[in-house]
CSV table of C-alpha atoms and ligand atoms in Angstrom, one decimal:
chain,number,residue,atom,x,y,z
A,903,MET,CA,-0.3,15.4,-29.4
A,904,ALA,CA,-1.1,11.8,-30.3
A,905,PRO,CA,1.4,9.2,-28.8
A,906,ASP,CA,3.6,7.2,-30.4
A,907,PRO,CA,2.6,3.5,-29.4
A,908,SER,CA,5.9,2.2,-29.9
A,909,ARG,CA,7.7,5.0,-27.7
A,910,ILE,CA,5.8,3.8,-25.1
A,911,GLU,CA,5.6,0.8,-25.3
A,912,LYS,CA,9.5,0.7,-24.9
A,913,ARG,CA,9.7,2.7,-21.8
A,914,LEU,CA,7.1,1.2,-19.8
A,915,GLY,CA,6.3,-2.2,-21.0
A,916,GLN,CA,3.4,-4.8,-21.3
A,917,ALA,CA,1.8,-3.7,-17.7
A,918,SER,CA,2.0,0.4,-18.3
A,919,ILE,CA,0.3,-0.3,-21.6
A,920,LEU,CA,-2.8,-1.7,-20.3
A,921,ALA,CA,-2.4,0.8,-17.4
A,922,ILE,CA,-2.8,3.5,-19.9
A,923,LEU,CA,-5.1,2.3,-22.1
A,924,GLY,CA,-7.8,2.0,-19.5
A,925,LEU,CA,-6.6,6.1,-19.0
A,926,ALA,CA,-6.7,6.6,-22.0
A,927,ALA,CA,-10.0,5.6,-22.7
A,928,ALA,CA,-11.0,7.6,-19.9
A,929,GLY,CA,-9.2,10.9,-21.6
A,930,CYS,CA,-6.0,10.9,-19.8
A,931,ARG,CA,-3.4,12.5,-21.4
A,932,THR,CA,-0.8,10.2,-22.9
A,933,ASP,CA,2.5,12.4,-23.5
A,934,GLU,CA,6.0,12.9,-22.3
A,935,SER,CA,4.3,14.1,-19.0
A,936,MET,CA,2.5,10.4,-18.2
A,937,LYS,CA,4.1,9.1,-15.0
A,938,PRO,CA,5.7,5.4,-15.3
A,939,LEU,CA,2.9,3.2,-14.6
A,940,GLY,CA,4.3,-0.7,-14.9
A,941,LEU,CA,1.9,-1.2,-12.2
A,942,PRO,CA,-0.7,-4.0,-11.9
A,943,THR,CA,-3.9,-3.0,-12.4
A,944,PRO,CA,-6.4,-3.2,-11.0
A,945,ALA,CA,-4.3,-4.3,-8.2
A,946,VAL,CA,-5.3,-6.2,-5.5
A,947,ILE,CA,-4.1,-4.3,-2.3
A,948,ALA,CA,-3.9,-6.9,0.4
A,949,HIS,CA,-4.1,-4.3,3.6
A,950,ARG,CA,-2.3,-5.2,6.8
A,951,GLY,CA,-1.9,-8.8,4.6
A,952,ALA,CA,-5.0,-10.7,4.6
A,953,SER,CA,-6.3,-9.3,7.8
A,954,TYR,CA,-9.8,-10.6,7.8
A,955,ALA,CA,-8.1,-14.5,8.2
A,956,ALA,CA,-5.4,-13.4,9.8
A,957,PRO,CA,-3.5,-11.3,12.8
A,958,GLU,CA,-2.8,-7.7,10.7
A,959,HIS,CA,0.7,-7.0,9.7
A,960,THR,CA,2.3,-10.5,10.7
A,961,PHE,CA,4.0,-12.7,8.1
A,962,ALA,CA,0.9,-15.2,8.8
A,963,ALA,CA,-1.0,-12.7,7.1
A,964,TYR,CA,1.3,-11.8,4.2
A,965,ASP,CA,2.3,-15.6,3.4
A,966,LEU,CA,-2.4,-15.9,3.4
A,967,ALA,CA,-2.1,-12.6,1.0
A,968,ILE,CA,0.5,-13.7,-1.6
A,969,ALA,CA,-1.3,-17.1,-1.5
A,970,GLN,CA,-4.4,-15.0,-2.0
A,971,GLY,CA,-3.2,-13.8,-5.2
A,972,ALA,CA,-2.6,-10.0,-3.8
A,973,ASP,CA,-0.2,-8.1,-5.9
A,974,PHE,CA,0.6,-5.4,-3.0
A,975,ILE,CA,1.1,-6.5,0.4
A,976,GLU,CA,0.8,-3.2,3.0
A,977,GLN,CA,2.5,-2.2,5.8
A,978,ASP,CA,2.3,0.9,8.0
A,979,ILE,CA,5.7,1.7,9.7
A,980,HIS,CA,6.4,3.1,12.8
A,981,ARG,CA,10.3,4.0,14.4
A,982,THR,CA,11.0,2.7,17.6
A,983,ALA,CA,13.1,4.5,20.1
A,984,ASP,CA,16.2,2.5,19.4
A,985,GLY,CA,15.6,3.9,15.6
A,986,VAL,CA,13.9,0.2,13.7
A,987,LEU,CA,11.3,1.1,11.5
A,988,VAL,CA,8.4,-1.3,12.4
A,989,VAL,CA,5.5,-2.7,10.7
A,990,LEU,CA,2.2,-2.2,12.6
A,991,HIS,CA,-1.2,0.5,12.2
A,992,ASP,CA,-1.2,2.0,15.2
A,993,ALA,CA,1.4,4.0,17.3
A,994,THR,CA,0.9,2.8,20.1
A,995,LEU,CA,0.8,-0.8,21.4
A,996,ASP,CA,-2.4,-1.6,23.4
A,997,ARG,CA,-4.7,-2.8,20.6
A,998,THR,CA,-2.8,-5.4,18.9
A,999,MET,CA,0.2,-6.7,21.2
A,1000,ARG,CA,0.3,-8.9,24.5
A,1001,GLY,CA,2.3,-8.6,26.7
A,1002,PRO,CA,4.0,-7.1,29.8
A,1003,ALA,CA,2.6,-3.9,29.9
A,1004,GLN,CA,5.9,-2.2,30.7
A,1005,ALA,CA,7.1,-3.5,27.3
A,1006,CYS,CA,3.7,-4.5,25.2
A,1007,SER,CA,1.8,-0.9,25.9
A,1008,GLY,CA,2.1,2.7,25.2
A,1009,ALA,CA,3.9,4.2,22.2
A,1010,VAL,CA,6.0,2.2,19.8
A,1011,ARG,CA,8.1,5.4,19.9
A,1012,GLU,CA,8.7,4.9,23.4
A,1013,HIS,CA,9.7,1.4,23.0
A,1014,THR,CA,13.3,-0.6,22.2
A,1015,LEU,CA,13.1,-3.2,19.2
A,1016,ALA,CA,14.2,-5.9,22.2
A,1017,GLU,CA,10.5,-4.5,23.9
A,1018,VAL,CA,8.7,-5.3,20.9
A,1019,LYS,CA,9.6,-8.1,19.7
A,1020,SER,CA,9.2,-9.5,23.2
A,1021,CYS,CA,5.2,-9.4,22.6
A,1022,ASP,CA,2.7,-11.4,21.4
A,1023,ALA,CA,1.1,-10.0,18.1
A,1024,GLY,CA,-1.5,-12.9,17.3
A,1025,ASP,CA,-3.0,-13.2,20.4
A,1026,TRP,CA,-5.3,-10.6,20.4
A,1027,PHE,CA,-6.9,-11.7,16.9
A,1028,ASN,CA,-7.8,-15.0,18.5
A,1029,SER,CA,-9.2,-13.5,21.2
A,1030,ALA,CA,-11.5,-11.4,18.8
A,1031,ASN,CA,-12.0,-13.3,16.4
A,1032,PRO,CA,-12.9,-16.9,17.8
A,1033,SER,CA,-14.2,-18.6,14.6
A,1034,ARG,CA,-11.2,-17.2,12.7
A,1035,ALA,CA,-8.8,-18.2,15.8
A,1036,LYS,CA,-5.7,-20.7,14.8
A,1037,ALA,CA,-3.4,-21.9,17.9
A,1038,GLU,CA,-0.4,-20.9,15.3
A,1039,TYR,CA,-1.4,-17.2,15.4
A,1040,LEU,CA,0.1,-17.2,19.2
A,1041,GLY,CA,3.7,-16.0,19.5
A,1042,LEU,CA,4.0,-14.7,16.4
A,1043,ARG,CA,5.8,-11.4,16.3
A,1044,LEU,CA,5.9,-7.5,14.8
A,1045,PRO,CA,7.8,-7.4,12.0
A,1046,THR,CA,10.6,-4.9,11.4
A,1047,LEU,CA,9.9,-3.2,7.9
A,1048,ALA,CA,13.5,-5.0,6.6
A,1049,GLU,CA,12.5,-8.4,7.6
A,1050,VAL,CA,9.6,-8.3,5.6
A,1051,LEU,CA,11.4,-7.0,2.8
A,1052,ASP,CA,13.5,-9.8,3.0
A,1053,ARG,CA,11.1,-12.1,3.4
A,1054,TYR,CA,8.9,-11.0,0.5
A,1055,LEU,CA,11.5,-9.5,-2.0
A,1056,THR,CA,11.4,-11.7,-4.9
A,1057,THR,CA,7.5,-12.8,-4.6
A,1058,GLY,CA,5.7,-9.6,-3.4
A,1059,ARG,CA,5.3,-5.6,-4.1
A,1060,PHE,CA,5.3,-3.7,-1.0
A,1061,TYR,CA,2.6,-0.6,-1.0
A,1062,ILE,CA,4.2,1.6,2.2
A,1063,GLU,CA,2.2,3.7,4.4
A,1064,ILE,CA,4.2,6.5,6.4
A,1065,LYS,CA,2.3,6.6,9.5
A,1066,ASP,CA,2.3,10.0,11.7
A,1067,PRO,CA,5.0,11.5,10.3
A,1068,GLU,CA,5.5,14.2,12.6
A,1069,LEU,CA,6.0,11.8,15.4
A,1070,TYR,CA,9.3,10.3,13.2
A,1071,PRO,CA,11.4,13.3,12.6
A,1072,GLY,CA,13.8,11.9,9.1
A,1073,ILE,CA,11.6,8.5,8.6
A,1074,GLU,CA,11.5,9.6,4.7
A,1075,SER,CA,15.3,9.3,5.0
A,1076,ASP,CA,15.3,6.2,7.0
A,1077,LEU,CA,12.7,4.3,4.9
A,1078,VAL,CA,14.7,5.5,1.3
A,1079,ALA,CA,17.6,4.4,2.5
A,1080,LEU,CA,16.5,1.2,3.9
A,1081,LEU,CA,14.5,0.6,0.3
A,1082,ALA,CA,17.9,1.2,-1.3
A,1083,SER,CA,19.8,-1.4,1.0
A,1084,ARG,CA,17.5,-4.1,-0.5
A,1085,GLY,CA,17.8,-2.2,-4.1
A,1086,ILE,CA,14.1,-1.4,-4.5
A,1087,ALA,CA,14.5,2.4,-4.3
A,1088,PRO,CA,15.4,5.5,-5.0
A,1089,VAL,CA,15.7,4.4,-8.3
A,1090,VAL,CA,12.4,2.8,-9.1
A,1091,ASP,CA,11.9,0.9,-12.4
A,1092,PRO,CA,9.1,2.2,-14.1
A,1093,VAL,CA,8.9,-0.7,-15.6
A,1094,ALA,CA,8.7,-3.1,-12.8
A,1095,PRO,CA,8.7,-1.4,-9.9
A,1096,ARG,CA,8.2,-3.3,-6.4
A,1097,VAL,CA,7.2,-0.9,-3.9
A,1098,VAL,CA,4.4,2.4,-3.6
A,1099,VAL,CA,4.8,4.4,-0.7
A,1100,GLN,CA,1.5,6.3,0.3
A,1101,SER,CA,0.8,8.8,3.0
A,1102,PHE,CA,-2.3,11.0,4.2
A,1103,SER,CA,0.5,13.7,4.5
A,1104,GLU,CA,1.5,15.5,1.5
A,1105,ALA,CA,4.5,17.2,3.2
A,1106,SER,CA,6.1,13.2,4.4
A,1107,LEU,CA,5.4,12.4,0.3
A,1108,LYS,CA,7.2,15.2,-1.1
A,1109,ARG,CA,10.0,14.5,0.9
A,1110,VAL,CA,10.4,10.7,-0.6
A,1111,HIS,CA,9.6,12.6,-3.3
A,1112,GLN,CA,13.0,14.7,-3.3
A,1113,LEU,CA,14.5,11.5,-2.3
A,1114,GLY,CA,13.3,9.3,-4.9
A,1115,PRO,CA,11.8,10.8,-7.9
A,1116,THR,CA,11.1,7.7,-9.3
A,1117,ILE,CA,9.4,6.1,-6.2
A,1118,PRO,CA,5.9,5.3,-7.6
A,1119,LEU,CA,3.8,7.6,-4.1
A,1120,ILE,CA,-0.2,7.7,-3.6
A,1121,GLN,CA,-1.8,10.6,-1.8
A,1122,LEU,CA,-4.6,9.1,0.6
A,1123,PHE,CA,-7.5,11.3,1.5
A,1124,SER,CA,-9.9,10.8,4.0
A,1125,ASN,CA,-13.5,10.4,3.7
A,1126,SER,CA,-13.6,13.9,2.5
A,1127,GLY,CA,-16.2,14.1,-0.1
A,1128,SER,CA,-15.4,12.9,-4.1
A,1129,ALA,CA,-15.6,17.3,-5.1
A,1130,ALA,CA,-13.2,18.0,-2.3
A,1131,ILE,CA,-10.6,15.7,-3.4
A,1132,ALA,CA,-11.0,16.1,-7.3
A,1133,GLY,CA,-10.3,20.3,-5.8
A,1134,ALA,CA,-6.4,18.5,-5.1
A,1135,LEU,CA,-5.7,16.7,-8.2
A,1136,SER,CA,-3.3,18.9,-10.5
A,1137,GLY,CA,-1.2,19.7,-6.9
A,1138,VAL,CA,-1.3,16.1,-6.5
A,1139,ARG,CA,0.3,15.5,-10.0
A,1140,GLY,CA,3.2,17.2,-9.4
A,1141,TYR,CA,4.5,14.6,-6.9
A,1142,ALA,CA,2.7,11.4,-7.4
A,1143,VAL,CA,1.0,8.7,-9.6
A,1144,GLY,CA,-1.7,8.3,-8.0
A,1145,ILE,CA,-4.6,9.1,-5.2
A,1146,ALA,CA,-6.1,6.7,-2.7
A,1147,PRO,CA,-9.5,8.1,-1.3
A,1148,HIS,CA,-11.4,6.2,1.1
A,1149,ALA,CA,-14.3,4.3,-0.8
A,1150,GLY,CA,-17.2,6.4,0.6
A,1151,SER,CA,-16.0,9.2,-1.4
A,1152,VAL,CA,-14.9,7.7,-4.6
A,1153,ASP,CA,-17.5,7.9,-7.6
A,1154,ALA,CA,-17.5,7.7,-11.2
A,1155,ALA,CA,-16.9,11.9,-11.3
A,1156,LEU,CA,-13.9,11.4,-9.2
A,1157,VAL,CA,-12.3,8.4,-11.2
A,1158,GLU,CA,-12.6,10.6,-14.4
A,1159,ALA,CA,-11.1,13.1,-12.8
A,1160,ALA,CA,-8.0,11.5,-11.6
A,1161,HIS,CA,-7.8,9.8,-14.7
A,1162,ARG,CA,-7.9,13.1,-16.6
A,1163,GLU,CA,-5.2,14.1,-14.4
A,1164,CYS,CA,-3.2,11.2,-15.3
A,1165,LEU,CA,-3.4,9.7,-11.7
A,1166,LEU,CA,-4.5,6.5,-10.3
A,1167,LEU,CA,-7.6,6.5,-8.1
A,1168,HIS,CA,-6.6,2.9,-5.5
A,1169,THR,CA,-9.3,3.3,-2.6
A,1170,TYR,CA,-9.5,1.2,0.8
A,1171,THR,CA,-11.1,-0.7,2.9
A,1172,VAL,CA,-13.6,-2.8,0.6
A,1173,ASP,CA,-14.4,-6.1,1.9
A,1174,ALA,CA,-17.5,-7.0,0.2
A,1175,GLN,CA,-17.6,-8.4,-3.5
A,1176,PRO,CA,-20.7,-6.3,-4.5
A,1177,GLU,CA,-18.7,-2.8,-3.3
A,1178,MET,CA,-15.5,-4.2,-5.3
A,1179,LEU,CA,-17.4,-5.1,-8.5
A,1180,ALA,CA,-18.9,-1.6,-8.4
A,1181,LEU,CA,-15.1,0.3,-7.9
A,1182,LEU,CA,-13.9,-1.8,-10.7
A,1183,ALA,CA,-16.7,-1.1,-12.9
A,1184,MET,CA,-16.3,2.9,-12.3
A,1185,GLY,CA,-12.5,2.2,-13.0
A,1186,ALA,CA,-11.2,2.0,-10.2
A,1187,ASP,CA,-7.6,1.3,-10.8
A,1188,GLY,CA,-6.6,-0.7,-7.3
A,1189,ILE,CA,-8.4,-1.7,-4.1
A,1190,PHE,CA,-7.2,-2.0,-0.5
A,1191,THR,CA,-8.6,-5.4,1.4
A,1192,ASN,CA,-8.4,-7.6,4.2
A,1193,ARG,CA,-9.8,-9.4,1.7
A,1194,PRO,CA,-7.3,-10.7,-1.6
A,1195,ASP,CA,-9.1,-14.2,-2.1
A,1196,LEU,CA,-12.8,-11.9,-2.9
A,1197,MET,CA,-10.6,-9.1,-4.5
A,1198,ARG,CA,-8.7,-11.3,-6.9
A,1199,ALA,CA,-12.3,-13.4,-7.6
A,1200,ALA,CA,-13.6,-9.8,-8.2
A,1201,VAL,CA,-11.0,-8.7,-10.9
A,1202,GLY,CA,-11.3,-11.6,-12.6
A,1203,ALA,CA,-15.4,-11.4,-12.6
A,1204,SER,CA,-14.9,-8.0,-13.7
A,1205,GLY,CA,-13.6,-8.4,-16.9
A,1206,ARG,CA,-11.2,-5.4,-16.8
A,1207,ALA,CA,-7.7,-5.8,-18.5
A,1208,MET,CA,-5.8,-7.2,-16.2
A,1209,LEU,CA,-2.6,-9.0,-15.5
A,1210,PRO,CA,-2.0,-12.6,-13.8
A,1211,ALA,CA,-1.2,-12.1,-9.9
A,1212,ASN,CA,2.4,-13.3,-10.4
A,1213,CYS,CA,3.1,-11.3,-13.8
A,1214,SER,CA,6.3,-8.6,-13.7
A,1215,PRO,CA,6.3,-7.1,-16.9
B,610,G3P,O1,-3.2,3.0,3.7
B,610,G3P,C1,-4.9,2.6,3.0
B,610,G3P,C2,-5.6,2.5,4.8
B,610,G3P,O2,-5.5,1.7,4.9
B,610,G3P,C3,-5.8,4.0,5.2
B,610,G3P,O3,-6.1,3.4,6.2
B,610,G3P,O4,-6.0,3.2,9.0
B,610,G3P,O5,-6.1,1.1,7.6
B,610,G3P,O6,-4.2,2.6,7.3
B,610,G3P,P1,-5.7,2.9,7.6
B,611,CA,CA1,-2.8,1.8,6.0
């Protein structure tokens, strides 16, 4: 059945219309089963913040990402021994935290928030990247998710990855409760969502879906090949609004297959502009990058329909 444009416009707003036009051109059904997609498209997703130029998952990296035009800042989350959701990529502290070994090494889940807050989150970056080192990065602290939400509640959109959910029973409830305390879930405005939740774990995403059926979910895929991922799409559609495969598995056939299932396709992690442009030309709806400045320019150069970075439909 042909879509009724006035109904769709009321339901989803201008940003979603742009998203739908892209999906409809790919043969996607635009009927009532269409997911609400009021998300910037193509989306510039700052992977761990602007983490090429600043220490990942710090306020410095997030501030820079937003200044560079990112639509989303990404958070990977874990939980401390005293039950606080914190933002860092690894399940252990060793790679990115510096300080006394007793507090700053080993598993995050075996340390209290006070312990992990005592660690330096920028020193490692300066040592690993001397040409990008800055004195101001020394002394940065690992943020809690609550601190990130509060700092960017009106200026940013959050793209939160539930890492290693098997290590943290109940983390989905913790996350949704925290988002609820800031008013951005469990009911998410379909026209102007401020949060997306992603995971490699289908089970974890389905738990989030039960807690908040309107929370936009993205199913992550490792580099398992275009055909294998395409075979999983119809199942994903039952709980998620899109997929995010490793860029090595993305080809035009997968983009088309995702759009046919009314699923967005985001992909990770791309820092080279020619690759960004190639993925955008294939129809990718968003790219995780450590270099949001390059991606913002690539989106502009691609000629794809887009919204300004600061546009909230
Ligand atoms: O979440 C997308 C991408 O970030 C997955 O890889 O290891 O950087 O979290 P990773
Ligand atoms: Ca991630």
